[in-house]
Amino acid sequence: MTVLDRAPLDVLDAYRTCEFATLAKDGTPLAWPTAVARREDGTLLLTTSLAFSQKALNVRRDGRVALLLSDPTGSGLDPAPQLFVAGRAECPDQVMTGPRGAEEYWRTLFERQPHSRAYLSPAMRPLMSWYYLRLLITVEPEQVTVRPPLSALTPQGAPVPVTGAAPLPGAAQLARFPTAVLSARDASGAPVLARTRPMPSADGYLVEVPSDCAPAPGPAALLVHRHDELLNHMYNALVRGDLRRTDTGWTLVPSAVVEPMGSGRATDALRVLRRAKRSTDRYLDRRGLRRPKVQWDRFRELAARDRAPAAIGATSVPPMSSPHH
């Protein structure tokens, strides 16, 4: 296992979120924002709710994963180096109904994301029980790379004119962000991640990758996401497509756009809650399980408002970047 030195550890502990990539059944590397924490044994801990269990299913089929810490919002880092981690993950099929085994994860969540305390109120419990039914993902790092701060990224120049052409899939979503995270595969098929500035062209989105990242042609995606200093006002979208080597460089030819939390409409929250409940029930039904009871009292103990803020370290964990994770 790769041993992180002091500098990468400080970076990892400070970041609120990371981009976490797993391999879909068809081989597409899919990245979503989530939280990561290091344990004392050097492994990394992530979690996912049953409502959004695809990353867990992907890990059980192929344990090769990648993480990128590249959005320093709320971290206090200035400048903020990026951290890329490649490794292998495991995710037991054990539904966690309480915080046991991830106590600091939840405690730090309630401190860094104050509005999440409201999910524990009696009125919200019928709507949010799915949120607390979790699967634990453990990653053993095999490669760790420190990259320059995001501000060091150099623009690619003016986009290629596409006058008269229909907008590329994902154009509206990508245009709202100065950068995006490319998830691709290397020559061995393992996922790789790199933050880049996609530029629209006649064929797709031109992307540049750092010299330490070696993508291979094939299925790929571009992720955009955001959150504020208190892990609120979240949004994420994934543009799936095919990565190709062209005369002008690497180009992602888009084919589909996924917005799991909606596009920001007032009705999105209700739709997401309904889908989360259905997805949770489906996960349990396929395994012949009844919906377990959430250990509300244990979570409330960790969310106690009079607790002093915890320092981030080997036993304290950043919160999730989005309720669906």
CSV table of C-alpha atoms in Angstrom, one decimal:
chain,number,residue,atom,x,y,z
A,1,MET,CA,0.0,0.0,0.0
A,2,THR,CA,1.3,3.5,-0.8
A,3,VAL,CA,2.2,5.5,2.3
A,4,LEU,CA,1.1,9.1,2.0
A,5,ASP,CA,3.6,11.7,3.3
A,6,ARG,CA,2.6,14.7,5.4
A,7,ALA,CA,1.7,17.1,2.5
A,8,PRO,CA,-0.8,14.8,0.8
A,9,LEU,CA,-2.4,13.9,4.1
A,10,ASP,CA,-2.9,17.6,4.9
A,11,VAL,CA,-4.5,18.1,1.5
A,12,LEU,CA,-6.8,15.1,1.8
A,13,ASP,CA,-7.9,16.0,5.3
A,14,ALA,CA,-8.8,19.6,4.4
A,15,TYR,CA,-10.9,18.9,1.2
A,16,ARG,CA,-14.6,18.7,1.8
A,17,THR,CA,-15.3,16.6,-1.3
A,18,CYS,CA,-13.6,14.5,-3.9
A,19,GLU,CA,-14.5,13.0,-7.3
A,20,PHE,CA,-14.8,9.2,-7.0
A,21,ALA,CA,-14.7,7.1,-10.1
A,22,THR,CA,-15.8,3.5,-10.5
A,23,LEU,CA,-16.2,1.3,-13.6
A,24,ALA,CA,-19.7,0.7,-14.9
A,25,LYS,CA,-20.8,-2.7,-16.3
A,26,ASP,CA,-20.1,-1.5,-19.8
A,27,GLY,CA,-16.6,-0.3,-18.8
A,28,THR,CA,-17.5,3.4,-18.6
A,29,PRO,CA,-15.6,5.2,-15.8
A,30,LEU,CA,-18.2,7.1,-13.9
A,31,ALA,CA,-17.2,9.8,-11.4
A,32,TRP,CA,-19.4,11.5,-8.8
A,33,PRO,CA,-18.7,13.9,-6.0
A,34,THR,CA,-18.5,12.3,-2.5
A,35,ALA,CA,-16.5,12.5,0.6
A,36,VAL,CA,-13.4,10.5,1.6
A,37,ALA,CA,-11.7,10.0,4.9
A,38,ARG,CA,-8.4,8.3,5.8
A,39,ARG,CA,-8.3,5.7,8.5
A,40,GLU,CA,-5.4,5.0,10.9
A,41,ASP,CA,-4.5,1.9,8.9
A,42,GLY,CA,-3.9,4.0,5.7
A,43,THR,CA,-7.1,2.9,3.9
A,44,LEU,CA,-9.7,5.4,2.7
A,45,LEU,CA,-13.4,5.4,3.7
A,46,LEU,CA,-16.3,6.4,1.5
A,47,THR,CA,-20.0,5.7,1.9
A,48,THR,CA,-23.0,5.6,-0.4
A,49,SER,CA,-26.7,5.3,0.4
A,50,LEU,CA,-28.8,2.4,-0.8
A,51,ALA,CA,-30.7,4.9,-3.0
A,52,PHE,CA,-27.6,5.6,-5.0
A,53,SER,CA,-25.9,2.2,-4.7
A,54,GLN,CA,-24.5,1.9,-8.2
A,55,LYS,CA,-21.0,2.8,-7.2
A,56,ALA,CA,-21.1,0.0,-4.6
A,57,LEU,CA,-22.3,-2.5,-7.2
A,58,ASN,CA,-19.5,-1.3,-9.5
A,59,VAL,CA,-16.9,-1.8,-6.8
A,60,ARG,CA,-18.1,-5.4,-6.2
A,61,ARG,CA,-17.8,-6.2,-9.9
A,62,ASP,CA,-14.4,-4.4,-10.4
A,63,GLY,CA,-12.5,-3.0,-7.5
A,64,ARG,CA,-10.4,-0.6,-9.5
A,65,VAL,CA,-11.2,2.9,-8.5
A,66,ALA,CA,-9.8,6.4,-8.7
A,67,LEU,CA,-10.2,9.6,-6.6
A,68,LEU,CA,-9.4,13.2,-7.3
A,69,LEU,CA,-9.4,16.0,-4.8
A,70,SER,CA,-9.7,19.1,-7.0
A,71,ASP,CA,-12.5,21.4,-5.7
A,72,PRO,CA,-11.1,23.1,-2.6
A,73,THR,CA,-14.3,25.0,-1.7
A,74,GLY,CA,-14.5,25.2,2.1
A,75,SER,CA,-11.1,23.6,2.6
A,76,GLY,CA,-9.3,26.8,3.6
A,77,LEU,CA,-6.3,25.7,1.4
A,78,ASP,CA,-4.6,28.6,-0.5
A,79,PRO,CA,-3.1,27.5,-2.7
A,80,ALA,CA,-4.9,24.2,-3.0
A,81,PRO,CA,-2.9,21.3,-4.6
A,82,GLN,CA,-4.8,18.6,-6.3
A,83,LEU,CA,-4.5,15.0,-5.2
A,84,PHE,CA,-5.0,12.0,-7.4
A,85,VAL,CA,-5.3,8.5,-5.8
A,86,ALA,CA,-5.7,5.2,-7.7
A,87,GLY,CA,-6.4,2.0,-5.8
A,88,ARG,CA,-8.7,-0.9,-5.2
A,89,ALA,CA,-11.9,-0.9,-3.3
A,90,GLU,CA,-14.1,-3.3,-1.4
A,91,CYS,CA,-17.8,-2.8,-0.4
A,92,PRO,CA,-19.4,-5.5,1.8
A,93,ASP,CA,-23.1,-6.1,1.2
A,94,GLN,CA,-23.9,-5.0,4.8
A,95,VAL,CA,-26.5,-2.3,5.3
A,96,MET,CA,-25.4,0.1,8.0
A,97,THR,CA,-28.4,1.5,9.9
A,98,GLY,CA,-26.3,3.5,12.4
A,99,PRO,CA,-23.0,5.3,12.5
A,100,ARG,CA,-21.0,2.4,13.9
A,101,GLY,CA,-17.7,2.1,12.1
A,102,ALA,CA,-18.1,5.6,10.7
A,103,GLU,CA,-18.8,7.7,13.8
A,104,GLU,CA,-16.4,10.6,12.9
A,105,TYR,CA,-17.7,10.6,9.4
A,106,TRP,CA,-21.2,11.5,10.6
A,107,ARG,CA,-20.1,13.7,13.4
A,108,THR,CA,-18.0,15.8,11.1
A,109,LEU,CA,-20.8,15.9,8.6
A,110,PHE,CA,-23.2,17.5,11.1
A,111,GLU,CA,-20.5,20.0,12.0
A,112,ARG,CA,-19.5,21.0,8.5
A,113,GLN,CA,-23.0,20.8,6.9
A,114,PRO,CA,-25.2,22.3,9.6
A,115,HIS,CA,-28.4,22.1,7.6
A,116,SER,CA,-28.2,18.3,7.5
A,117,ARG,CA,-29.2,18.2,11.2
A,118,ALA,CA,-32.7,18.9,10.0
A,119,TYR,CA,-32.9,15.5,8.4
A,120,LEU,CA,-33.0,14.0,11.9
A,121,SER,CA,-36.2,15.8,13.0
A,122,PRO,CA,-39.3,13.6,13.6
A,123,ALA,CA,-41.1,15.4,10.8
A,124,MET,CA,-38.3,14.6,8.3
A,125,ARG,CA,-37.7,11.0,9.2
A,126,PRO,CA,-40.3,9.4,6.9
A,127,LEU,CA,-38.8,11.3,4.0
A,128,MET,CA,-35.1,10.9,4.9
A,129,SER,CA,-34.7,7.4,6.3
A,130,TRP,CA,-33.1,6.2,3.0
A,131,TYR,CA,-30.4,8.8,3.6
A,132,TYR,CA,-29.1,6.9,6.7
A,133,LEU,CA,-29.1,3.4,5.2
A,134,ARG,CA,-25.5,3.2,4.1
A,135,LEU,CA,-22.9,1.0,2.5
A,136,LEU,CA,-19.2,1.4,3.5
A,137,ILE,CA,-16.6,1.5,0.7
A,138,THR,CA,-12.9,1.0,1.7
A,139,VAL,CA,-10.2,1.9,-0.7
A,140,GLU,CA,-6.6,0.7,-0.5
A,141,PRO,CA,-4.4,3.3,-2.2
A,142,GLU,CA,-1.9,2.0,-4.8
A,143,GLN,CA,-0.8,5.3,-6.5
A,144,VAL,CA,-0.8,8.9,-5.1
A,145,THR,CA,0.0,11.9,-7.3
A,146,VAL,CA,0.1,15.6,-6.2
A,147,ARG,CA,-0.8,18.0,-9.0
A,148,PRO,CA,-0.6,21.8,-9.2
A,149,PRO,CA,-3.4,24.0,-7.8
A,150,LEU,CA,-6.5,24.5,-10.0
A,151,SER,CA,-5.5,28.1,-10.6
A,152,ALA,CA,-2.3,26.8,-12.4
A,153,LEU,CA,-4.4,25.3,-15.2
A,154,THR,CA,-3.7,27.1,-18.4
A,155,PRO,CA,-6.6,28.0,-20.8
A,156,GLN,CA,-6.7,26.2,-24.1
A,157,GLY,CA,-7.6,29.3,-26.1
A,158,ALA,CA,-10.7,30.2,-27.9
A,159,PRO,CA,-13.2,27.5,-28.7
A,160,VAL,CA,-13.6,26.2,-32.3
A,161,PRO,CA,-16.5,28.0,-34.0
A,162,VAL,CA,-19.5,25.6,-34.5
A,163,THR,CA,-21.8,28.1,-36.3
A,164,GLY,CA,-25.1,26.6,-37.4
A,165,ALA,CA,-24.5,23.3,-35.6
A,166,ALA,CA,-26.9,22.0,-33.0
A,167,PRO,CA,-25.6,22.4,-29.4
A,168,LEU,CA,-23.5,19.5,-28.2
A,169,PRO,CA,-25.1,17.3,-25.5
A,170,GLY,CA,-24.0,18.8,-22.2
A,171,ALA,CA,-23.2,22.2,-23.6
A,172,ALA,CA,-25.5,24.0,-21.2
A,173,GLN,CA,-24.3,22.2,-18.2
A,174,LEU,CA,-20.6,22.5,-19.0
A,175,ALA,CA,-20.9,26.2,-19.9
A,176,ARG,CA,-21.9,27.0,-16.3
A,177,PHE,CA,-18.5,25.8,-15.0
A,178,PRO,CA,-14.9,27.0,-15.8
A,179,THR,CA,-13.6,23.5,-15.5
A,180,ALA,CA,-14.7,19.9,-15.4
A,181,VAL,CA,-13.3,16.5,-14.3
A,182,LEU,CA,-12.5,14.0,-17.0
A,183,SER,CA,-13.0,10.4,-16.1
A,184,ALA,CA,-11.4,7.9,-18.5
A,185,ARG,CA,-9.5,4.6,-18.6
A,186,ASP,CA,-5.8,4.0,-18.9
A,187,ALA,CA,-4.3,1.3,-21.1
A,188,SER,CA,-4.9,-1.4,-18.5
A,189,GLY,CA,-8.6,-0.4,-18.2
A,190,ALA,CA,-8.3,1.2,-14.8
A,191,PRO,CA,-10.0,4.6,-14.2
A,192,VAL,CA,-8.1,7.8,-14.3
A,193,LEU,CA,-9.2,11.4,-13.4
A,194,ALA,CA,-8.1,14.8,-14.4
A,195,ARG,CA,-9.5,18.3,-14.0
A,196,THR,CA,-9.5,20.1,-17.3
A,197,ARG,CA,-11.1,23.0,-19.2
A,198,PRO,CA,-13.4,21.4,-21.9
A,199,MET,CA,-13.6,23.5,-25.1
A,200,PRO,CA,-16.4,22.9,-27.6
A,201,SER,CA,-15.5,22.0,-31.1
A,202,ALA,CA,-17.2,20.7,-34.2
A,203,ASP,CA,-16.7,17.1,-33.1
A,204,GLY,CA,-17.0,17.3,-29.3
A,205,TYR,CA,-15.2,18.7,-26.3
A,206,LEU,CA,-11.4,19.2,-26.5
A,207,VAL,CA,-9.7,18.3,-23.2
A,208,GLU,CA,-6.2,18.6,-22.0
A,209,VAL,CA,-4.8,16.2,-19.4
A,210,PRO,CA,-1.7,16.5,-17.1
A,211,SER,CA,1.5,14.7,-18.1
A,212,ASP,CA,1.1,12.2,-15.3
A,213,CYS,CA,-2.3,11.1,-16.7
A,214,ALA,CA,-2.4,8.7,-19.6
A,215,PRO,CA,-5.9,8.1,-20.8
A,216,ALA,CA,-6.8,5.6,-23.6
A,217,PRO,CA,-9.4,5.9,-26.2
A,218,GLY,CA,-12.8,4.6,-25.2
A,219,PRO,CA,-15.8,5.4,-23.0
A,220,ALA,CA,-15.3,8.5,-20.8
A,221,ALA,CA,-17.2,11.3,-19.1
A,222,LEU,CA,-17.0,14.9,-17.9
A,223,LEU,CA,-18.3,15.7,-14.4
A,224,VAL,CA,-19.2,19.2,-13.1
A,225,HIS,CA,-20.3,19.8,-9.6
A,226,ARG,CA,-20.4,22.5,-6.9
A,227,HIS,CA,-21.2,23.3,-3.3
A,228,ASP,CA,-20.8,26.3,-1.0
A,229,GLU,CA,-18.7,26.7,2.1
A,230,LEU,CA,-21.3,24.9,4.2
A,231,LEU,CA,-21.9,22.1,1.7
A,232,ASN,CA,-25.2,23.5,0.6
A,233,HIS,CA,-26.6,24.6,-2.8
A,234,MET,CA,-25.2,21.5,-4.5
A,235,TYR,CA,-25.4,20.6,-8.1
A,236,ASN,CA,-23.8,17.9,-10.3
A,237,ALA,CA,-24.1,16.7,-13.8
A,238,LEU,CA,-22.3,14.0,-15.9
A,239,VAL,CA,-21.7,14.2,-19.6
A,240,ARG,CA,-21.1,10.7,-20.9
A,241,GLY,CA,-19.4,9.9,-24.2
A,242,ASP,CA,-16.4,8.5,-26.1
A,243,LEU,CA,-12.8,9.8,-25.7
A,244,ARG,CA,-10.9,9.9,-29.0
A,245,ARG,CA,-7.5,11.0,-30.1
A,246,THR,CA,-7.8,13.5,-33.0
A,247,ASP,CA,-5.5,15.8,-34.9
A,248,THR,CA,-6.3,18.6,-32.3
A,249,GLY,CA,-5.8,16.4,-29.3
A,250,TRP,CA,-8.0,14.5,-27.0
A,251,THR,CA,-11.8,15.0,-27.8
A,252,LEU,CA,-14.7,13.7,-25.8
A,253,VAL,CA,-17.6,13.0,-28.2
A,254,PRO,CA,-20.7,13.4,-25.9
A,255,SER,CA,-23.7,11.1,-26.1
A,256,ALA,CA,-25.8,11.6,-22.9
A,257,VAL,CA,-26.2,13.9,-19.9
A,258,VAL,CA,-27.1,12.8,-16.4
A,259,GLU,CA,-28.4,15.2,-13.7
A,260,PRO,CA,-29.2,13.0,-10.7
A,261,MET,CA,-30.4,15.9,-8.5
A,262,GLY,CA,-32.2,17.6,-11.3
A,263,SER,CA,-31.5,20.9,-13.1
A,264,GLY,CA,-32.5,23.2,-10.3
A,265,ARG,CA,-36.3,23.4,-10.8
A,266,ALA,CA,-38.5,23.7,-7.7
A,267,THR,CA,-40.0,20.3,-8.4
A,268,ASP,CA,-36.7,18.5,-8.5
A,269,ALA,CA,-36.4,17.9,-4.7
A,270,LEU,CA,-39.7,16.0,-4.6
A,271,ARG,CA,-38.8,13.9,-7.6
A,272,VAL,CA,-35.5,13.0,-6.1
A,273,LEU,CA,-37.0,12.0,-2.8
A,274,ARG,CA,-39.5,9.7,-4.6
A,275,ARG,CA,-36.8,8.1,-6.7
A,276,ALA,CA,-34.6,7.7,-3.6
A,277,LYS,CA,-37.3,5.8,-1.8
A,278,ARG,CA,-38.0,3.5,-4.8
A,279,SER,CA,-34.3,2.8,-5.4
A,280,THR,CA,-33.9,1.9,-1.7
A,281,ASP,CA,-36.8,-0.4,-1.7
A,282,ARG,CA,-35.6,-2.0,-4.9
A,283,TYR,CA,-32.1,-2.7,-3.4
A,284,LEU,CA,-33.7,-4.3,-0.3
A,285,ASP,CA,-36.3,-6.3,-2.3
A,286,ARG,CA,-33.7,-7.9,-4.6
A,287,ARG,CA,-32.0,-9.2,-1.5
A,288,GLY,CA,-35.1,-10.3,0.3
A,289,LEU,CA,-34.7,-7.8,3.1
A,290,ARG,CA,-37.2,-5.7,4.9
A,291,ARG,CA,-36.4,-2.1,5.4
A,292,PRO,CA,-34.3,-1.9,8.5
A,293,LYS,CA,-34.9,0.6,11.3
A,294,VAL,CA,-32.6,3.6,11.4
A,295,GLN,CA,-30.8,4.2,14.7
A,296,TRP,CA,-32.1,7.7,15.0
A,297,ASP,CA,-30.9,8.1,18.6
A,298,ARG,CA,-27.3,7.3,17.7
A,299,PHE,CA,-27.3,9.8,14.9
A,300,ARG,CA,-28.8,12.5,17.2
A,301,GLU,CA,-26.1,12.0,19.7
A,302,LEU,CA,-23.4,12.7,17.1
A,303,ALA,CA,-25.3,15.7,15.8
A,304,ALA,CA,-25.5,17.3,19.3
A,305,ARG,CA,-25.0,21.0,18.8
A,306,ASP,CA,-22.9,21.6,21.9
A,307,ARG,CA,-20.0,19.5,20.6
A,308,ALA,CA,-16.8,21.4,19.8
A,309,PRO,CA,-15.7,21.3,16.2
A,310,ALA,CA,-13.4,18.4,15.4
A,311,ALA,CA,-10.0,18.7,13.9
A,312,ILE,CA,-9.7,16.9,10.6
A,313,GLY,CA,-7.2,14.0,10.9
A,314,ALA,CA,-6.8,10.3,10.6
A,315,THR,CA,-10.0,9.6,12.5
A,316,SER,CA,-12.2,12.5,11.4
A,317,VAL,CA,-14.0,12.5,8.1
A,318,PRO,CA,-15.3,15.1,5.6
A,319,PRO,CA,-19.0,15.0,5.0
A,320,MET,CA,-20.7,13.9,1.8
A,321,SER,CA,-20.9,16.3,-1.0
A,322,SER,CA,-24.5,15.7,-1.8
A,323,PRO,CA,-27.5,14.1,-0.1
A,324,HIS,CA,-27.7,11.4,-2.8
A,325,HIS,CA,-24.3,10.1,-1.9
